[in-house]
Amino acid sequence: MALHFYNTLSHKLEAFAPLDDDKVRMYSCGPTVYNYVHIGNLRAFTFQDILRRYLHHCGYELYHVMNVTDVDDKIIRDSVKAGKSIGEFTAEFRKAFEEDAATLRLEPPERVTPATEHIGDMIDLISRLAEKGHTYESKGSTYFRIASFPGYGKLSNLDVSGIKAGARVEQDEYEKDELRDFALWKASKPGEPAWDSPFGPGRPGWHIECSAMAMKYLGESFDIHTGGVDLVFPHHENEIAQSEGATGKPFARFWLHAEHLLVDNQKMSKSVGNFYTLRDLLDKGFSAAAIRYLLASVPYRKQLNFTFDGLKAAQTSIERLRNFQRRLEEGGLPEGANPAITELAETARKNFIAGMDDDLNTAQALGAVFEFIRDVNTKMDAGEFQAGNVAEANQVLDLFESIFDVLKTEQSGQVSAEEIEGLIAERLAARKARNFARSDAIRDDLKARAVILEDTPQGTRWKYGA
RNA sequence: GGCGCGGUAGCCAAGUGGUAAGGCAGAGGUCUGCAAAACCUUUAUUCGUGGGUUCGAUUCCCACCCGCGCCUCCA
């Protein structure tokens, strides 16, 4: 099976191929930088990262653009509260986001685009829409008239013709001809940041940001647009209306949406007390690798139920992978190459790729890797794994690592390798003298300093770890 | 109410019209001075419930129950 994705737009699984032969143009809705991102946000960003890496694996060059929303109602509200300009306020959280992304080993997109640096592009796009009769003005704000765009609702499969004023909608502070219409340009209120425009002073609506920036960098039609499921409506629906309304051409061809993360089977919320940022989890002692593994291990279209037990299981799973990797490095293997291993490695890689090709089925891909590890461990115990098999076993791990990226250990450790080797020698002498009290004391002391010793037939080996 | 996603062992989770991957946890064992690592055995007669189609359904169809999301703040 070649690469397939579930396309929200067509509501089915489709074979993927980019418009250009070997280059994929992709847009992702990035963070609104008014706070630290939480693990739910990071689930979506981890999905994008897995997608990026797998597209690379498939041989595609990538041009991936992600926006940063650095002006909106919440930012204005919270920056005032913090007594900072929105520039100062958002710079802080943008930096925090980039740090968090780096901690989780999320590859940076080729271009990250802050909304405030593209106001002119948004104004141009609104003007284009105005020329085509898709807009109207009311009390200084400019709106998109949904009735002017017949395809509206095709992404979300939602019939919005019947939207009526309800508990939430009636509180809308803007006056629109129809409730379902949305703001392209919001009139500024006194004290709010504003830009001059042909429609009067104001600021862009949220939706127009993404249309303007996506088309500026990726062209009027491009390959993939990603985001969380909650963005399907209205945000992505509105992006389509704005973009296709202006150009008359298809906007994004594939729409991929990440399901939400739940915590203890509930939606994360501050009031329930199950709201976590990456920093919260790191402070609790969990490793970034374990968090990344957990977020990546559940296929992106399935709700991910986040629990601390799950996080611990992720950590243990990574240890299993790392132990296998170390075992491959040890040497002392018989000469030759066992063809049975070659076959196992081929099967593992084939199954891994088959899983990823199937709409990024990471659970299936992981299954292929673990099955391989178990089989190879068994062969090693039986002495049937030979020196000539190391490279192909490493190829399986390399394939895994190119997507999951969790094997590298984070801390170099507080104890130097020289000191550890010295203590191992001392412990060996103690063991030879059957002074087990001393040998165990050395092992325990090192363990307390995050160094783990393991005795093998080839001698004592060590690793940094909990 | 409309539109979606899902309900598989203690937990996470894959999957298929032909009789249940994988990970974690648990139990027993091998190895070890003891550990650790690794391996072996074991843990779902069963895939939300009830019908239907079929030689055969967890997998297809229908109905129902439950969970979660969206229906203009939201990854």
Coordinates of C-alpha atoms (C1' of nucleotides) in Angstrom, one line a residue:
Chain A
M1 CA 0.0 0.0 0.0
A2 CA 1.4 3.3 -0.9
L3 CA 1.0 6.3 1.3
H4 CA -2.7 7.0 2.2
F5 CA -4.3 9.7 4.4
Y6 CA -7.8 10.1 5.6
N7 CA -8.9 13.4 4.0
T8 CA -11.5 15.3 6.0
L9 CA -12.5 17.1 2.9
S10 CA -13.5 13.9 1.0
H11 CA -14.4 12.0 4.1
K12 CA -12.4 9.0 3.1
L13 CA -9.0 7.4 2.9
E14 CA -7.1 8.6 -0.2
A15 CA -3.8 7.8 -1.8
F16 CA -1.5 10.7 -1.4
A17 CA 0.6 12.4 -4.0
P18 CA 1.7 16.0 -4.0
L19 CA 1.0 18.5 -6.8
D20 CA 4.7 18.8 -7.6
D21 CA 6.5 15.5 -8.1
D22 CA 8.7 15.5 -5.1
K23 CA 7.8 18.5 -3.0
V24 CA 5.0 18.6 -0.5
R25 CA 3.6 22.0 0.4
M26 CA 1.9 21.9 3.8
Y27 CA 0.3 24.4 6.2
S28 CA -0.4 23.9 9.9
C29 CA -2.4 26.0 12.3
G30 CA 0.1 26.9 15.0
P31 CA -0.3 28.2 18.5
T32 CA -2.0 31.4 19.8
V33 CA 0.8 32.7 22.0
Y34 CA -1.0 33.9 25.1
N35 CA 0.1 31.1 27.4
Y36 CA 2.2 28.0 27.6
V37 CA 1.0 25.3 25.3
H38 CA -0.6 22.3 27.0
I39 CA -0.2 18.6 26.2
G40 CA -3.4 18.6 24.1
N41 CA -1.8 21.2 21.8
L42 CA 1.4 19.2 21.8
R43 CA -0.5 16.1 20.7
A44 CA -1.5 18.0 17.6
F45 CA 2.0 19.3 17.0
T46 CA 3.5 15.9 17.6
F47 CA 1.2 14.5 14.9
Q48 CA 2.5 17.2 12.5
D49 CA 6.0 16.2 13.3
I50 CA 5.4 12.6 12.7
L51 CA 3.7 13.5 9.4
R52 CA 6.7 15.7 8.4
R53 CA 9.2 13.0 9.2
Y54 CA 7.3 10.3 7.4
L55 CA 6.9 12.5 4.3
H56 CA 10.7 13.0 4.4
H57 CA 11.1 9.3 4.7
C58 CA 9.0 8.8 1.6
G59 CA 11.5 10.9 -0.3
Y60 CA 9.5 14.2 -0.4
E61 CA 11.1 17.6 0.0
L62 CA 9.0 19.6 2.4
Y63 CA 7.9 23.2 2.5
H64 CA 5.9 23.4 5.6
V65 CA 4.5 26.7 6.9
M66 CA 3.0 27.2 10.4
N67 CA 1.4 30.4 11.7
V68 CA 1.8 32.0 15.1
T69 CA -1.3 33.9 16.1
D70 CA 0.1 36.9 17.9
V71 CA -2.9 39.2 17.9
D72 CA -6.4 38.2 19.0
D73 CA -9.0 38.9 21.7
K74 CA -7.3 36.8 24.3
I75 CA -3.9 38.2 23.7
I76 CA -5.2 41.7 24.0
R77 CA -7.1 40.8 27.2
D78 CA -4.2 39.1 28.8
S79 CA -1.5 41.5 27.7
V80 CA -3.4 44.3 29.3
K81 CA -3.7 42.3 32.5
A82 CA 0.0 41.7 32.4
G83 CA 0.7 45.4 31.8
K84 CA 2.7 44.6 28.6
S85 CA 2.5 45.5 25.0
I86 CA 1.2 42.7 22.9
G87 CA 4.6 42.5 21.3
E88 CA 6.4 41.9 24.6
F89 CA 3.6 39.6 25.8
T90 CA 3.6 37.3 22.8
A91 CA 7.4 37.3 22.4
E92 CA 7.6 35.6 25.8
F93 CA 5.2 32.8 24.9
R94 CA 6.4 32.4 21.4
K95 CA 9.8 31.7 22.8
A96 CA 8.4 29.3 25.4
F97 CA 6.6 27.5 22.6
E98 CA 9.8 27.1 20.6
E99 CA 11.5 25.8 23.6
D100 CA 8.8 23.3 24.3
A101 CA 8.8 22.1 20.7
A102 CA 12.6 21.6 20.8
T103 CA 12.3 19.7 24.1
L104 CA 9.8 17.3 22.4
R105 CA 12.1 17.1 19.4
L106 CA 9.6 18.6 17.0
E107 CA 11.3 19.6 13.8
P108 CA 10.7 23.3 13.1
P109 CA 8.6 24.0 10.0
E110 CA 10.5 25.5 7.1
R111 CA 8.7 28.8 7.8
V112 CA 7.0 30.1 10.9
T113 CA 4.8 33.1 10.2
P114 CA 3.6 35.5 12.8
A115 CA 0.2 37.1 11.9
T116 CA 1.4 40.7 12.8
E117 CA 4.1 40.5 10.1
H118 CA 1.5 39.8 7.4
I119 CA -1.2 42.3 8.0
G120 CA -0.7 43.8 4.5
D121 CA -1.2 40.4 3.0
M122 CA -4.5 40.0 4.9
I123 CA -5.7 43.4 3.8
D124 CA -4.9 42.5 0.2
L125 CA -6.9 39.3 0.5
I126 CA -9.9 41.0 2.1
S127 CA -9.8 43.6 -0.7
R128 CA -9.8 40.8 -3.3
L129 CA -12.9 39.3 -1.6
A130 CA -14.5 42.7 -1.5
E131 CA -14.0 43.1 -5.2
K132 CA -15.7 39.8 -5.8
G133 CA -18.7 40.7 -3.6
H134 CA -18.1 38.4 -0.7
T135 CA -17.9 41.0 2.0
Y136 CA -19.9 43.7 3.7
E137 CA -19.2 46.3 6.3
S138 CA -21.1 46.9 9.5
K139 CA -20.1 49.4 12.2
G140 CA -16.5 49.6 11.0
S141 CA -16.0 45.8 10.8
T142 CA -15.9 43.8 7.6
Y143 CA -17.6 40.5 7.3
F144 CA -17.6 37.5 5.0
R145 CA -21.0 36.8 3.6
I146 CA -21.4 33.1 3.7
A147 CA -24.4 33.1 1.4
S148 CA -22.1 34.3 -1.3
F149 CA -20.0 31.1 -1.2
P150 CA -22.1 28.0 -2.3
G151 CA -19.6 25.4 -1.1
Y152 CA -19.7 26.5 2.5
G153 CA -19.9 23.5 4.8
K154 CA -18.2 20.9 2.6
L155 CA -15.4 20.3 5.0
S156 CA -17.3 20.0 8.2
N157 CA -20.3 18.5 6.6
L158 CA -22.3 21.0 8.6
D159 CA -25.4 22.6 7.5
V160 CA -25.0 26.1 8.9
S161 CA -28.1 27.6 7.2
G162 CA -30.1 27.1 10.4
I163 CA -27.7 28.6 12.9
K164 CA -29.8 30.7 15.2
A165 CA -29.1 33.0 18.0
G166 CA -28.5 30.8 21.1
A167 CA -26.9 31.0 24.4
R168 CA -23.5 31.5 23.0
V169 CA -24.3 33.3 19.7
E170 CA -26.5 36.0 21.0
Q171 CA -23.6 37.4 23.1
D172 CA -21.7 38.2 19.9
E173 CA -20.6 41.8 20.2
Y174 CA -20.6 42.4 16.5
E175 CA -23.5 43.2 14.2
K176 CA -23.8 40.9 11.2
D177 CA -26.4 40.4 8.6
E178 CA -26.5 36.7 9.3
L179 CA -25.3 35.1 12.5
R180 CA -23.2 32.5 10.6
D181 CA -21.1 35.3 8.9
F182 CA -17.7 35.8 10.3
A183 CA -15.4 38.8 10.7
L184 CA -12.6 39.4 8.3
W185 CA -11.6 42.7 9.8
K186 CA -12.5 43.9 13.3
A187 CA -13.0 47.5 14.0
S188 CA -10.7 48.6 16.8
K189 CA -11.9 49.8 20.1
P190 CA -10.1 52.6 22.0
G191 CA -6.8 51.3 23.4
E192 CA -6.7 48.2 21.2
P193 CA -3.9 47.6 18.7
A194 CA -5.0 48.7 15.2
W195 CA -3.7 48.9 11.7
D196 CA -4.8 51.2 9.0
S197 CA -6.7 49.7 6.1
P198 CA -9.1 50.6 3.3
F199 CA -11.8 49.3 5.6
G200 CA -10.8 51.6 8.5
P201 CA -8.5 51.1 11.4
G202 CA -8.7 47.7 13.0
R203 CA -7.2 44.3 13.1
P204 CA -7.6 41.1 11.2
G205 CA -10.0 38.3 12.1
W206 CA -8.5 35.0 13.1
H207 CA -9.5 33.1 10.0
I208 CA -8.1 35.4 7.4
E209 CA -4.6 35.0 8.9
C210 CA -4.3 31.5 7.8
S211 CA -5.7 32.0 4.3
A212 CA -3.4 34.9 3.6
M213 CA -0.2 33.4 4.9
A214 CA -0.9 29.9 3.5
M215 CA -1.4 31.3 0.0
K216 CA 1.4 33.8 0.2
Y217 CA 4.0 31.1 0.9
L218 CA 2.4 27.9 -0.6
G219 CA 0.4 29.3 -3.5
E220 CA -3.3 29.3 -4.1
S221 CA -3.5 25.5 -4.2
F222 CA -1.3 23.3 -2.0
D223 CA -1.1 19.8 -0.7
I224 CA -1.8 19.4 3.0
H225 CA -3.4 21.4 5.7
T226 CA -3.4 20.2 9.2
G227 CA -4.9 21.1 12.6
G228 CA -6.9 19.8 15.5
V229 CA -10.4 18.5 15.0
D230 CA -11.9 21.4 16.8
L231 CA -10.6 23.6 14.0
V232 CA -12.6 21.9 11.3
F233 CA -15.5 24.2 12.1
P234 CA -15.5 27.1 11.8
H235 CA -11.9 27.9 11.3
H236 CA -11.0 25.6 8.4
E237 CA -14.4 25.9 6.8
N238 CA -13.9 29.7 6.8
E239 CA -10.4 29.4 5.4
I240 CA -11.8 27.5 2.5
A241 CA -14.5 30.1 1.9
Q242 CA -12.1 33.0 2.0
S243 CA -9.4 31.4 -0.1
E244 CA -11.5 29.8 -2.7
G245 CA -13.9 32.7 -2.7
A246 CA -10.9 34.9 -3.7
T247 CA -9.1 32.6 -6.1
G248 CA -11.8 30.4 -7.5
K249 CA -9.3 27.5 -7.2
P250 CA -9.2 24.6 -4.7
F251 CA -7.3 25.6 -1.6
A252 CA -5.7 22.7 0.3
R253 CA -6.1 19.3 -1.3
F254 CA -5.7 17.1 1.8
W255 CA -7.1 18.1 5.2
L256 CA -5.7 16.1 8.1
H257 CA -7.1 16.6 11.6
A258 CA -5.7 15.3 14.9
E259 CA -8.2 14.0 17.4
H260 CA -8.1 15.4 20.9
L261 CA -6.2 14.3 23.9
L262 CA -8.3 13.5 27.0
V263 CA -6.9 13.2 30.5
D264 CA -8.5 10.4 32.5
N265 CA -11.2 10.2 29.9
Q266 CA -12.2 13.8 30.3
K267 CA -11.6 16.9 28.4
M268 CA -8.6 18.8 29.8
S269 CA -9.6 21.9 31.7
K270 CA -8.2 24.1 34.4
S271 CA -11.3 23.9 36.5
V272 CA -11.2 20.0 36.6
G273 CA -7.5 20.2 37.6
N274 CA -6.3 17.9 34.8
F275 CA -4.7 20.6 32.7
Y276 CA -1.0 20.0 32.0
T277 CA 1.7 21.8 30.2
L278 CA 4.9 20.2 29.1
R279 CA 6.7 22.0 31.9
D280 CA 4.3 20.5 34.5
L281 CA 5.1 17.0 33.3
L282 CA 8.8 17.6 33.2
D283 CA 8.7 19.0 36.7
K284 CA 7.0 15.8 37.8
G285 CA 10.1 13.9 36.6
F286 CA 8.8 12.5 33.4
S287 CA 11.2 12.5 30.4
A288 CA 10.5 14.4 27.3
A289 CA 11.1 11.2 25.4
A290 CA 8.3 9.4 27.3
I291 CA 5.9 12.2 26.6
R292 CA 6.8 12.3 22.9
Y293 CA 6.4 8.5 22.7
L294 CA 3.1 8.5 24.4
L295 CA 1.8 11.3 22.2
A296 CA 3.1 9.6 19.0
S297 CA 2.1 6.0 19.8
V298 CA -1.6 6.4 19.5
P299 CA -2.7 7.0 15.9
Y300 CA -3.6 10.6 15.4
R301 CA -7.2 10.1 14.4
K302 CA -8.0 8.4 17.7
Q303 CA -8.7 10.2 20.9
L304 CA -5.7 9.7 23.1
N305 CA -6.5 9.1 26.8
F306 CA -3.6 10.5 28.7
T307 CA -2.8 9.0 32.1
F308 CA 0.3 8.9 34.3
D309 CA 0.2 5.2 34.1
G310 CA 0.4 5.5 30.4
L311 CA 3.3 7.8 30.7
K312 CA 5.2 5.4 32.9
A313 CA 4.5 2.6 30.4
A314 CA 5.9 4.8 27.7
Q315 CA 9.1 5.3 29.7
T316 CA 9.4 1.5 30.2
S317 CA 8.8 0.8 26.5
I318 CA 11.6 3.2 25.6
E319 CA 13.9 1.5 28.0
R320 CA 13.2 -1.7 26.2
L321 CA 14.2 -0.2 22.9
R322 CA 17.3 1.4 24.3
N323 CA 18.4 -1.8 26.0
F324 CA 18.1 -3.6 22.7
Q325 CA 20.1 -0.9 21.0
R326 CA 22.9 -1.2 23.6
R327 CA 22.8 -5.0 23.1
L328 CA 23.6 -4.4 19.4
E329 CA 26.6 -2.3 20.3
E330 CA 28.2 -4.8 22.6
G331 CA 29.9 -7.0 20.1
G332 CA 31.4 -10.4 20.9
L333 CA 29.1 -12.0 18.3
P334 CA 30.0 -15.0 16.2
E335 CA 31.3 -14.3 12.7
G336 CA 29.0 -14.5 9.7
A337 CA 25.5 -13.4 9.1
N338 CA 22.3 -15.4 9.8
P339 CA 19.9 -15.1 6.9
A340 CA 17.0 -15.7 9.2
I341 CA 17.8 -12.4 10.8
T342 CA 17.9 -10.7 7.5
E343 CA 14.5 -11.9 6.8
L344 CA 13.2 -10.7 10.2
A345 CA 14.7 -7.3 9.6
E346 CA 13.1 -7.1 6.2
T347 CA 9.7 -8.1 7.5
A348 CA 10.0 -5.5 10.4
R349 CA 10.8 -2.7 8.0
K350 CA 8.1 -3.7 5.6
N351 CA 5.4 -3.9 8.4
F352 CA 6.6 -0.6 9.9
I353 CA 6.2 1.1 6.5
A354 CA 2.9 -0.6 5.9
G355 CA 1.6 0.8 9.1
M356 CA 2.8 4.3 8.5
D357 CA 1.6 4.3 4.9
D358 CA -1.9 3.5 6.3
D359 CA -2.7 7.0 7.5
L360 CA 0.2 7.1 9.9
N361 CA -0.8 4.0 11.9
T362 CA 2.0 4.4 14.5
A363 CA 0.6 1.7 16.7
Q364 CA 1.0 -0.9 14.0
A365 CA 4.5 0.5 13.2
L366 CA 5.5 0.1 16.8
G367 CA 4.1 -3.4 16.9
A368 CA 6.5 -4.3 14.0
V369 CA 9.5 -3.0 15.9
F370 CA 8.8 -4.7 19.1
E371 CA 8.1 -8.0 17.4
F372 CA 11.4 -7.7 15.8
I373 CA 13.2 -6.9 19.0
R374 CA 11.7 -9.9 20.8
D375 CA 12.6 -12.2 17.9
V376 CA 16.2 -10.9 17.7
N377 CA 16.6 -11.1 21.5
T378 CA 15.6 -14.7 21.4
K379 CA 18.1 -15.4 18.6
M380 CA 20.8 -13.6 20.5
D381 CA 20.1 -15.7 23.6
A382 CA 20.4 -18.8 21.4
G383 CA 23.7 -17.6 19.8
E384 CA 22.1 -17.4 16.4
F385 CA 22.6 -13.7 15.9
Q386 CA 25.9 -13.0 14.2
A387 CA 28.2 -10.1 13.7
G388 CA 27.0 -9.6 10.1
N389 CA 23.5 -9.1 11.3
V390 CA 24.2 -6.0 13.4
A391 CA 23.9 -3.5 10.6
E392 CA 20.5 -4.7 9.4
A393 CA 19.2 -4.8 12.9
N394 CA 20.4 -1.2 13.3
Q395 CA 18.6 -0.3 10.1
V396 CA 15.3 -1.3 11.7
L397 CA 16.1 0.9 14.7
D398 CA 17.2 3.8 12.5
L399 CA 13.9 3.6 10.6
F400 CA 12.0 3.7 13.9
E401 CA 14.2 6.5 15.3
S402 CA 13.9 8.6 12.2
I403 CA 10.2 8.9 13.0
F404 CA 9.8 8.5 16.7
D405 CA 13.1 10.0 17.8
V406 CA 13.1 8.8 21.5
L407 CA 16.2 6.7 21.8
K408 CA 18.9 9.3 22.4
T409 CA 19.3 9.7 26.2
E410 CA 18.9 13.2 27.4
Q411 CA 21.2 13.6 30.3
S412 CA 24.9 13.0 30.0
G413 CA 24.9 12.2 33.7
Q414 CA 26.6 13.8 36.7
V415 CA 29.2 11.0 37.0
S416 CA 32.0 10.8 34.5
A417 CA 32.7 7.7 32.5
E418 CA 36.2 7.5 34.0
E419 CA 34.9 7.4 37.5
I420 CA 32.3 4.8 36.6
E421 CA 34.9 2.6 35.0
G422 CA 37.1 2.9 38.1
L423 CA 34.3 1.9 40.4
I424 CA 33.4 -1.0 38.1
A425 CA 37.0 -2.2 38.4
E426 CA 36.9 -1.9 42.1
R427 CA 33.5 -3.7 42.2
L428 CA 34.9 -6.5 40.1
A429 CA 37.8 -7.0 42.5
A430 CA 35.3 -7.0 45.4
R431 CA 33.2 -9.6 43.7
K432 CA 36.2 -11.8 43.0
A433 CA 37.0 -11.6 46.7
R434 CA 33.3 -12.5 47.3
N435 CA 33.0 -9.2 49.2
F436 CA 29.4 -8.7 48.0
A437 CA 28.6 -6.1 50.7
R438 CA 31.2 -3.9 49.1
S439 CA 30.2 -4.7 45.5
D440 CA 26.6 -4.1 46.2
A441 CA 27.4 -0.9 47.9
I442 CA 29.2 0.4 44.8
R443 CA 26.2 -0.6 42.6
D444 CA 23.7 1.1 45.0
D445 CA 25.7 4.2 45.2
L446 CA 26.0 4.5 41.5
K447 CA 22.3 3.8 41.1
A448 CA 21.6 6.7 43.5
R449 CA 23.6 8.8 41.2
A450 CA 21.6 7.7 38.1
V451 CA 24.0 5.1 36.8
I452 CA 22.8 1.5 36.4
L453 CA 25.2 -1.4 36.3
E454 CA 24.4 -4.7 34.7
D455 CA 26.6 -7.8 34.8
T456 CA 26.8 -9.8 31.6
P457 CA 28.9 -12.8 30.6
Q458 CA 31.1 -10.3 28.7
G459 CA 31.6 -8.2 31.8
T460 CA 29.8 -5.3 33.6
R461 CA 28.1 -2.7 31.4
W462 CA 26.6 0.6 32.6
K463 CA 24.1 3.2 31.5
Y464 CA 22.7 6.4 32.7
G465 CA 19.1 6.1 33.9
A466 CA 16.7 6.4 36.7
Chain B
rG1 C1' -31.6 17.8 17.6
rG2 C1' -27.5 17.9 13.5
rC3 C1' -22.5 16.4 12.2
rG4 C1' -18.2 13.4 13.7
rC5 C1' -14.9 9.9 16.4
rG6 C1' -14.9 5.7 19.5
rG7 C1' -16.4 1.3 22.7
rU8 C1' -11.1 -5.2 21.8
rA9 C1' -7.8 -8.4 28.3
rG10 C1' -6.1 -4.7 34.8
rC11 C1' -4.3 -0.3 31.5
rC12 C1' -2.7 1.6 26.4
rA13 C1' -3.8 -0.4 21.7
rA14 C1' -3.5 -3.0 16.3
rG15 C1' -6.4 -5.8 13.2
rU16 C1' -9.3 -9.0 9.8
rG17 C1' -15.5 -12.2 6.6
rG18 C1' -12.3 -18.0 8.6
rU19 C1' -11.5 -17.9 14.0
rA20 C1' -7.7 -12.1 18.4
rA21 C1' -0.5 -7.8 16.7
rG22 C1' 2.3 -5.2 20.0
rG23 C1' 3.5 -2.4 24.7
rC24 C1' 2.8 -1.8 30.1
rA25 C1' 1.3 -4.2 34.5
rG26 C1' 0.6 -9.3 37.1
rA27 C1' 2.0 -14.8 38.0
rG28 C1' 5.6 -18.8 37.4
rG29 C1' 10.4 -20.3 35.4
rU30 C1' 15.7 -19.9 33.1
rC31 C1' 20.1 -17.0 33.9
rU32 C1' 22.7 -14.4 38.3
rG33 C1' 26.4 -14.5 44.7
rC34 C1' 22.1 -11.1 44.6
rA35 C1' 20.3 -7.9 41.1
rA36 C1' 19.7 -5.8 36.3
rA37 C1' 19.0 -7.0 31.2
rA38 C1' 17.2 -10.8 28.2
rC39 C1' 14.4 -15.1 27.1
rC40 C1' 10.4 -18.8 28.0
rU41 C1' 5.5 -20.0 29.9
rU42 C1' 1.0 -17.8 31.5
rU43 C1' -3.1 -13.8 31.4
rA44 C1' -9.6 -12.0 26.0
rU45 C1' -13.3 -19.3 24.1
rU46 C1' -13.7 -13.5 23.1
rC47 C1' -13.9 -8.1 20.5
rG48 C1' -20.5 -2.5 24.2
rU49 C1' -25.8 -4.9 23.8
rG50 C1' -29.7 -7.3 20.8
rG51 C1' -31.1 -8.9 16.1
rG52 C1' -30.0 -10.0 10.7
rU53 C1' -27.0 -11.6 6.3
rU54 C1' -23.4 -15.9 5.8
rC55 C1' -21.1 -22.5 5.9
rG56 C1' -18.7 -19.0 9.2
rA57 C1' -18.8 -12.0 12.0
rU58 C1' -15.1 -9.0 16.5
rU59 C1' -14.9 -7.7 11.2
rC60 C1' -20.9 -6.5 6.7
rC61 C1' -26.3 -4.6 7.7
rC62 C1' -30.2 -2.8 11.3
rA63 C1' -31.6 -1.2 16.1
rC64 C1' -30.2 0.2 20.8
rC65 C1' -26.8 1.6 25.0
rC66 C1' -22.4 4.2 26.7
rG67 C1' -18.1 7.7 26.2
rC68 C1' -15.9 12.0 23.8
rG69 C1' -15.8 16.1 20.4
rC70 C1' -17.8 20.0 17.2
rC71 C1' -22.4 23.0 16.0
rU72 C1' -19.0 30.6 15.6
rC73 C1' -12.9 31.0 22.3
rC74 C1' -10.4 26.1 21.6
rA75 C1' -5.0 21.4 19.2

